[in-house]
Amino acid sequence: MSLPLPAIPLLRAESHSFSYSDEEIEAEAVRLQEAIQQHQRWPLETCRGIAPLTLEINRLKKEKDVFLIAHTYQTPDIIYGVADEVADSYTLSKAARDASQQTILFSSVRFMAETAKIVSPHKTVIHPSPEAGCSLSDGITAQDVRDLRAQYPGVPVACYINTTAAVKAECDVSVTSSNYLRICERLPGDKLIFVPDRFMGAHLQKALQGKKEVIVFDGECEVHAVFTGEKVRQWRQRIGDNLSILAHPECSADVLEEADFVGSSEKLIHEAIRLGKEGQPDVMLITECGTAERIMAEAEEELNLYGACVMCRHMKVTQLEDILQALQNPRDDQIIEIDSEVIIRAQHNLDEMFRLAE
Ligand code: SF4
């Protein structure tokens, strides 16, 4: 695979002394390396360094009956070392709701852990990195939504799931990158307000042209905003018409116009694997680096991944050591607490999403 991936996060496992035997550490290191499937970036020596941490986290998860879920953009040591479920935001919000365990540890950014709490208010939701935000969710407040409602009375408000619980409580329905077109089309009336992603909003405006007017807020994902149509065209010229371009809908319209396939990270992974199986190995991924890392680990056929992914600094804040600490003895700020009235209103918003997405 030719996609240049940024350096892996610094590992600090040496500072821990757990009572695992050399044989247990060796077996865990081999398991990790085989699961991650990037033998150069994750050599056996590196896997040996993190093996005591993953062994200890997995032991504690069992002992404390914790379900650990991780977003696709987390690092491979978390995804393949300790996560019980890995997916995009839509699938994870359902996994949190349906898990039998009463404690969820959510390795991701803050708004996702809040979403898990909204759908499972009676469960304890632990978020190891309270400082892990998101340029989309941090770019809009509940007051911004109230102001839009005052400006456009009676117009339904759809919010991308990348929003805080307080913002969800002010909106009629959440949407994800898997279902935003379907849900927005089904909202009543000939007008809707879409927050906070201006790129996804522009995509909606185009898709619903002639059917609905879409009023769009001005937020953006700082990761997907980096890609440009010009760069994508250059890669197409360099590699040729065999190149399949797969893009996330948080990218600009200019990028999406060049794409052969647009979808959530989960859909991008499935599409890349499908292309590999059909003998079309030249793929350019326009999204966060974690998607490429999962394809490398999960595709059976060899793929040529072109271009340069962009790393989300918020998603990469969490390391195995943060997860271990949060499992051992979570601080107050690592346990998600949301005002009960906000939960009820945000729950209604998410119930609407599950209903309209079917
Ligand atoms: S990739 Fe973008 S949308 Fe996702 S958490 Fe990072 S900043 Fe937010």
Coordinates of N, CA and C in Angstrom, one line a residue, residues 5 89 211 314 319:
L5 N 1.3 7.2 5.8 CA 0.5 7.4 7.1 C 1.4 8.2 8.1
S89 N -20.1 6.7 13.7 CA -20.9 7.2 14.9 C -22.3 6.6 14.9
K211 N -36.8 20.6 -4.5 CA -37.7 20.0 -3.6 C -37.8 20.8 -2.3
H314 N -7.9 15.6 17.4 CA -8.8 15.3 18.5 C -9.0 13.8 18.8
Q319 N -4.8 7.6 24.3 CA -3.9 6.5 24.1 C -4.3 5.4 25.1

